[in-house]
């Protein structure tokens, strides 16, 4: 199948715990790496398993630097010389870039990657991996200022992804991602759904939130066995159902710590991964950097009002640079 020429995609895998987000994210990352496409993989799931799913052993996974522990460095770097952001302390997860901010690119080297990313060797290529770090009870509650996924949101808001580059984020479909603007940061969101009522209810809730923000949402049915499962998902999800994946012996072997070569992944699952890639490619035309920037501002003002101003003692609305639009014209190497 021919690939389109201009693809540069931010992709989220979301779903309820156990649905297969991490498994499918890792397969998709392996698929991209195997076709020599630059990819940054980000683990923002409550259960941090993306590293192991990409083949890291326990010690390697435990040694991954946590984004959540490097927030000051990330903020200082991204802030650059932006005069609207007085200090890293006043930078919250939704603070948008403006003139003077530093932006991130998938392929470059920068202090954020040096500190927070590790290269993972995969069959046929490598991926950059960044992880939020393990979540504590405090992360799952109200907030906010030290939020681990906040580091990811900051990076996404400062990321200008160029041609043929991918950012794949494994994340929980929780209320945290709706309170912030995280769920609007992607070209396409793959919602992993098992053929169960619980799975479908997560879909309904996500769709509801996503509707007002032009989020492109596609359902990936997982652990689908047989016609009855397929009929159920079709009936509940309709046209949003992109593709289904059944039980994979390859995945099971990988879980046992004995991953076969990636080229041995079942044909039907390889086809499913190609379907995901094609669906992602197809959203390129829908890209709207102005809307993307406006949404950052929308969520920033909302967070500033609800907790940020009080927490930082600053008027965070003043951080918004009204003349700034994030777009690909700033991707040209300097
Ligand atoms: N298609 C599949 N075939 C075989 N095992 C699967 C498949 N999808 C998920 N699993 C298994 O189900 C469990 C939960 O999957 P995981 O990706 O960790 O879910 P999540 O990240 O959504 O919590 C894991 O043990 C994983 O190996
Ligand atoms: Mg997971």
Coordinates of C-alpha atoms and ligand atoms in Angstrom, one line a residue:
X1 CA 0.0 0.0 0.0
X2 CA 1.4 3.4 -1.0
X3 CA 2.1 5.9 1.8
X4 CA 1.2 9.5 1.4
X5 CA 4.1 11.8 1.1
X6 CA 3.4 14.4 3.7
X7 CA 2.7 12.9 7.0
X8 CA 3.5 14.3 10.4
X9 CA 1.3 13.1 13.0
X10 CA 0.5 13.3 16.7
X11 CA -1.4 10.2 17.7
X12 CA -3.0 9.2 21.0
X13 CA -4.1 5.7 22.1
X14 CA -6.7 6.1 24.8
X15 CA -9.1 3.7 26.5
X16 CA -9.9 2.1 29.8
X17 CA -7.3 0.2 31.8
X18 CA -6.6 -3.2 30.4
X19 CA -8.2 -2.5 27.0
X20 CA -4.9 -2.7 25.2
X21 CA -3.7 0.9 24.8
X22 CA -0.2 0.1 25.7
X23 CA -0.1 -3.1 23.6
X24 CA -1.5 -1.3 20.5
X25 CA 0.7 1.8 21.0
X26 CA 3.8 -0.4 21.2
X27 CA 2.8 -2.3 18.1
X28 CA 2.2 0.9 16.2
X29 CA 5.5 2.3 17.3
X30 CA 7.2 -0.9 16.2
X31 CA 5.4 -0.7 12.9
X32 CA 6.7 2.9 12.3
X33 CA 10.2 2.0 13.4
X34 CA 10.2 -1.0 11.1
X35 CA 9.4 1.3 8.2
X36 CA 12.2 3.7 9.2
X37 CA 10.0 6.5 10.3
X38 CA 11.1 8.9 13.1
X39 CA 8.9 8.4 16.1
X40 CA 8.7 9.7 19.6
X41 CA 6.8 7.4 21.9
X42 CA 5.4 8.9 25.1
X43 CA 4.1 6.9 28.0
X44 CA 1.4 8.9 29.8
X45 CA -0.6 5.9 31.0
X46 CA -1.3 5.5 34.7
X47 CA 0.3 2.1 34.5
X48 CA 3.7 2.8 33.0
X49 CA 4.2 -0.2 30.7
X50 CA 5.2 1.2 27.4
X51 CA 8.9 0.7 27.9
X52 CA 8.5 -3.1 28.7
X53 CA 6.0 -3.4 25.8
X54 CA 8.8 -2.0 23.6
X55 CA 11.1 -4.7 24.9
X56 CA 12.9 -3.0 27.8
X57 CA 13.7 -5.3 30.7
X58 CA 12.8 -4.4 34.2
X59 CA 16.1 -2.6 35.0
X60 CA 16.1 -0.7 31.8
X61 CA 12.5 0.4 32.3
X62 CA 13.2 1.5 35.9
X63 CA 16.1 3.5 34.7
X64 CA 14.0 5.7 32.3
X65 CA 14.1 9.3 33.3
X66 CA 10.6 10.6 34.3
X67 CA 9.3 13.7 32.6
X68 CA 7.4 14.5 35.9
X69 CA 10.7 14.8 37.7
X70 CA 12.2 17.3 35.2
X71 CA 9.4 19.8 34.9
X72 CA 11.7 22.8 35.9
X73 CA 14.2 21.9 33.2
X74 CA 11.4 21.4 30.6
X75 CA 9.7 24.7 31.5
X76 CA 13.0 26.6 31.5
X77 CA 13.9 25.3 28.1
X78 CA 10.6 25.9 26.5
X79 CA 10.2 29.3 28.0
X80 CA 13.3 30.4 26.2
X81 CA 13.3 34.2 26.1
X82 CA 9.5 34.6 25.9
X83 CA 9.0 37.9 27.8
X84 CA 5.4 37.0 28.7
X85 CA 6.6 34.2 30.9
X86 CA 8.4 35.7 33.8
X87 CA 9.8 32.5 35.3
X88 CA 9.5 28.7 35.1
X89 CA 7.5 28.9 38.3
X90 CA 4.7 30.7 36.6
X91 CA 4.6 28.3 33.7
X92 CA 1.7 25.8 34.1
X93 CA 0.9 22.8 32.0
X94 CA -1.2 24.9 29.6
X95 CA 1.0 27.9 29.2
X96 CA 1.2 28.4 25.4
X97 CA 4.2 29.2 23.4
X98 CA 4.7 32.7 22.1
X99 CA 7.4 34.8 20.5
X100 CA 10.7 33.8 22.2
X101 CA 9.6 30.4 23.2
X102 CA 11.6 27.4 22.2
X103 CA 9.8 24.7 20.2
X104 CA 10.5 21.0 20.0
X105 CA 11.0 19.0 16.8
X106 CA 10.7 15.3 16.5
X107 CA 14.1 14.8 14.9
X108 CA 16.4 17.3 16.6
X109 CA 18.5 17.0 19.7
X110 CA 17.7 19.3 22.5
X111 CA 18.1 19.4 26.3
X112 CA 14.6 18.0 26.9
X113 CA 15.4 14.9 24.9
X114 CA 18.9 14.7 26.3
X115 CA 17.5 14.6 29.8
X116 CA 14.1 12.9 29.4
X117 CA 14.2 10.7 26.3
X118 CA 15.9 7.4 25.7
X119 CA 16.5 5.6 22.4
X120 CA 14.9 2.2 22.2
X121 CA 16.2 -0.3 19.6
X122 CA 13.5 -2.0 17.7
X123 CA 13.5 -4.4 14.7
X124 CA 14.4 -2.3 11.7
X125 CA 14.9 1.0 13.5
X126 CA 14.8 2.9 16.8
X127 CA 12.3 5.1 18.6
X128 CA 12.7 7.8 21.2
X129 CA 10.9 7.0 24.4
X130 CA 9.7 9.5 27.0
X131 CA 7.7 8.5 30.1
X132 CA 5.8 10.6 32.6
X133 CA 7.0 8.4 35.5
X134 CA 4.8 6.4 37.9
X135 CA 1.6 8.1 39.1
X136 CA 0.9 8.6 42.8
X137 CA -2.5 9.2 44.5
X138 CA -1.8 12.9 44.3
X139 CA -1.5 12.8 40.5
X140 CA -4.9 11.2 40.2
X141 CA -6.7 13.6 42.4
X142 CA -7.5 17.2 41.7
X143 CA -4.4 18.4 40.2
X144 CA -2.7 20.4 38.6
X145 CA 0.5 22.2 39.2
X146 CA 2.7 19.2 39.4
X147 CA 0.7 17.1 37.2
X148 CA 2.7 14.4 35.4
X149 CA 0.8 14.5 32.2
X150 CA 1.3 18.3 32.4
X151 CA 4.8 17.7 31.2
X152 CA 3.5 15.9 28.2
X153 CA 0.9 18.6 27.5
X154 CA 3.6 21.3 27.6
X155 CA 5.8 19.3 25.2
X156 CA 2.9 18.8 22.8
X157 CA 2.0 22.4 22.9
X158 CA 5.6 23.4 22.0
X159 CA 6.0 20.7 19.3
X160 CA 6.1 21.4 15.7
X161 CA 6.2 18.1 13.9
X162 CA 7.6 18.1 10.5
X163 CA 7.2 15.8 7.5
X164 CA 7.1 12.0 8.1
X165 CA 7.4 12.2 11.8
X166 CA 5.2 10.7 14.5
X167 CA 4.5 11.2 18.1
X168 CA 2.6 8.4 19.7
X169 CA 1.2 8.9 23.1
X170 CA -0.2 6.1 25.3
X171 CA -2.6 7.7 27.7
X172 CA -5.5 7.1 30.0
X173 CA -8.9 8.3 29.0
X174 CA -9.4 9.9 32.3
X175 CA -11.0 13.2 33.5
X176 CA -7.4 14.6 33.8
X177 CA -7.0 14.7 30.1
X178 CA -10.4 16.5 29.7
X179 CA -9.8 19.2 32.3
X180 CA -6.6 20.1 30.5
X181 CA -6.4 20.4 26.8
X182 CA -4.5 17.2 26.4
X183 CA -7.2 15.4 24.5
X184 CA -7.3 18.1 21.8
X185 CA -3.6 17.9 21.0
X186 CA -3.7 15.0 18.5
X187 CA -4.3 14.7 14.8
X188 CA -6.1 11.5 15.5
X189 CA -7.1 9.7 18.7
X190 CA -7.4 5.9 18.6
X191 CA -9.8 4.8 21.3
X192 CA -9.1 1.2 22.2
X193 CA -12.4 -0.6 23.0
X194 CA -13.1 -4.1 24.0
X195 CA -16.4 -5.5 23.0
X196 CA -18.0 -4.9 26.4
X197 CA -20.5 -2.5 27.8
X198 CA -17.8 -0.8 29.9
X199 CA -15.6 -0.3 26.8
X200 CA -18.5 1.2 24.9
X201 CA -19.4 3.5 27.8
X202 CA -15.8 5.0 27.7
X203 CA -16.3 5.5 24.0
X204 CA -19.6 7.4 24.6
X205 CA -18.0 9.7 27.2
X206 CA -14.9 10.4 25.1
X207 CA -17.0 11.2 22.1
X208 CA -19.1 13.6 24.1
X209 CA -16.1 15.6 25.2
X210 CA -14.4 15.4 21.9
X211 CA -17.3 16.6 19.9
X212 CA -17.0 20.3 20.6
X213 CA -13.3 20.4 19.8
X214 CA -13.1 18.8 16.4
X215 CA -11.2 15.8 17.8
X216 CA -10.8 13.1 15.2
X217 CA -11.8 9.9 17.1
X218 CA -11.5 6.4 15.7
X219 CA -12.3 3.2 17.6
X220 CA -9.9 0.3 17.5
X221 CA -11.7 -2.8 18.7
X222 CA -9.4 -5.0 20.7
X223 CA -9.6 -8.6 21.9
X224 CA -12.3 -9.1 19.4
X225 CA -13.2 -12.8 18.9
X226 CA -15.6 -13.8 16.3
X227 CA -18.7 -12.4 14.7
X228 CA -20.7 -11.7 17.8
X229 CA -18.0 -9.4 19.1
X230 CA -17.8 -7.6 15.8
X231 CA -21.5 -7.2 15.5
X232 CA -21.7 -5.8 19.0
X233 CA -19.0 -3.2 18.3
X234 CA -20.5 -2.3 14.9
X235 CA -23.9 -1.8 16.5
X236 CA -22.6 0.3 19.4
X237 CA -19.9 2.4 17.6
X238 CA -21.1 2.5 14.0
X239 CA -18.8 4.3 11.5
X240 CA -16.4 5.3 14.2
X241 CA -15.1 1.7 14.2
X242 CA -11.9 1.7 12.2
X243 CA -10.5 -1.7 12.6
X244 CA -10.5 -4.6 15.1
X245 CA -7.7 -6.7 16.5
X246 CA -8.1 -10.2 17.8
X247 CA -6.0 -12.2 20.3
X248 CA -2.4 -12.1 19.2
X249 CA 0.0 -14.9 19.9
X250 CA 2.9 -12.6 19.0
X251 CA 1.7 -10.2 21.8
X252 CA 1.4 -13.1 24.2
X253 CA 5.0 -14.2 23.4
X254 CA 6.2 -10.7 23.9
X255 CA 4.5 -10.5 27.3
X256 CA 6.5 -13.6 28.3
X257 CA 9.6 -11.7 27.5
X258 CA 10.3 -13.6 24.3
X259 CA 9.3 -11.2 21.5
X260 CA 9.5 -12.9 18.1
X261 CA 10.9 -10.7 15.3
X262 CA 8.4 -8.0 14.5
X263 CA 8.1 -9.3 10.9
X264 CA 6.5 -12.4 12.4
X265 CA 3.5 -10.5 13.8
X266 CA 0.3 -12.0 12.4
X267 CA -0.7 -10.8 9.0
X268 CA -4.1 -9.7 10.1
X269 CA -2.6 -7.5 12.8
X270 CA 0.0 -6.1 10.5
X271 CA -2.8 -5.0 8.2
X272 CA -4.6 -3.4 11.2
X273 CA -1.5 -1.4 11.9
X274 CA -1.3 -0.2 8.3
X275 CA -5.0 0.8 8.6
X276 CA -4.1 3.0 11.6
X277 CA -1.3 4.6 9.7
X278 CA -3.5 5.3 6.7
X279 CA -6.2 6.7 8.9
X280 CA -3.6 9.0 10.5
X281 CA -2.3 10.1 7.2
X282 CA -5.8 11.0 6.0
X283 CA -6.2 13.5 8.8
X284 CA -3.3 15.6 7.6
X285 CA -5.6 17.7 5.4
X286 CA -7.8 18.5 8.4
X287 CA -4.8 20.1 10.2
X288 CA -5.6 23.6 11.3
X289 CA -2.8 25.3 13.2
X290 CA -4.8 28.3 14.0
X291 CA -7.5 26.3 15.7
X292 CA -4.9 24.2 17.4
X293 CA -3.3 27.4 18.8
X294 CA -6.7 28.8 19.8
X295 CA -7.5 25.6 21.7
X296 CA -4.3 25.9 23.7
X297 CA -5.3 29.4 24.6
X298 CA -8.8 28.3 25.5
X299 CA -7.6 25.6 27.9
X300 CA -4.9 27.9 29.3
X301 CA -7.4 30.6 30.2
X302 CA -9.7 28.0 31.7
X303 CA -6.9 26.5 33.9
X304 CA -5.6 30.0 34.8
X305 CA -9.1 30.9 36.1
X306 CA -9.8 27.7 37.9
X307 CA -6.5 27.3 39.8
X308 CA -3.4 28.6 38.0
X309 CA -3.7 32.3 38.9
X310 CA -4.3 31.6 42.5
X311 CA -1.5 29.0 42.6
X312 CA 1.1 31.1 41.0
X313 CA 0.0 34.5 42.2
X314 CA 0.3 35.8 38.7
X315 CA -2.2 36.8 36.0
X316 CA -1.6 33.9 33.6
X317 CA -3.9 35.3 30.9
X318 CA -1.0 37.7 30.2
X319 CA 1.1 34.8 29.0
X320 CA -0.9 34.5 25.9
X321 CA 0.8 36.0 22.9
X322 CA -2.1 37.2 20.7
X323 CA 0.0 37.3 17.6
X324 CA 1.4 33.8 17.8
X325 CA 0.3 30.8 15.7
X326 CA 2.2 27.6 16.1
X327 CA 2.7 26.1 12.6
X328 CA 5.0 24.2 10.4
X329 CA 6.6 27.3 8.9
X330 CA 8.7 27.4 12.0
X331 CA 10.0 23.8 11.4
X332 CA 12.7 25.0 9.0
X333 CA 16.1 24.2 10.5
X334 CA 18.0 27.3 11.6
Ligands
LIG1 N1 -4.6 -8.2 20.9 C1 -4.1 -8.8 22.0 N2 -3.6 -10.0 22.0 C2 -3.1 -10.6 23.1 N3 -3.0 -10.0 24.3 C3 -3.4 -8.7 24.4 C4 -4.0 -8.0 23.3 N4 -4.3 -6.8 23.6 C5 -4.0 -6.7 24.9 N5 -3.5 -7.8 25.4 C6 -3.0 -8.1 26.8 O1 -4.0 -7.6 27.7 C7 -3.3 -7.0 28.8 C8 -3.7 -5.5 28.9 O2 -3.2 -4.8 27.8 P1 -2.5 -3.4 27.9 O3 -2.0 -3.0 26.6 O4 -1.5 -3.4 29.0 O5 -3.8 -2.5 28.4 P2 -3.9 -1.0 28.8 O6 -2.6 -0.3 28.4 O7 -5.0 -0.4 28.0 O8 -4.1 -1.0 30.3 C9 -1.8 -7.2 28.6 O9 -1.4 -8.3 29.3 C10 -1.7 -7.4 27.1 O10 -0.6 -8.2 26.8
LIG2 MG1 -1.2 0.6 29.7

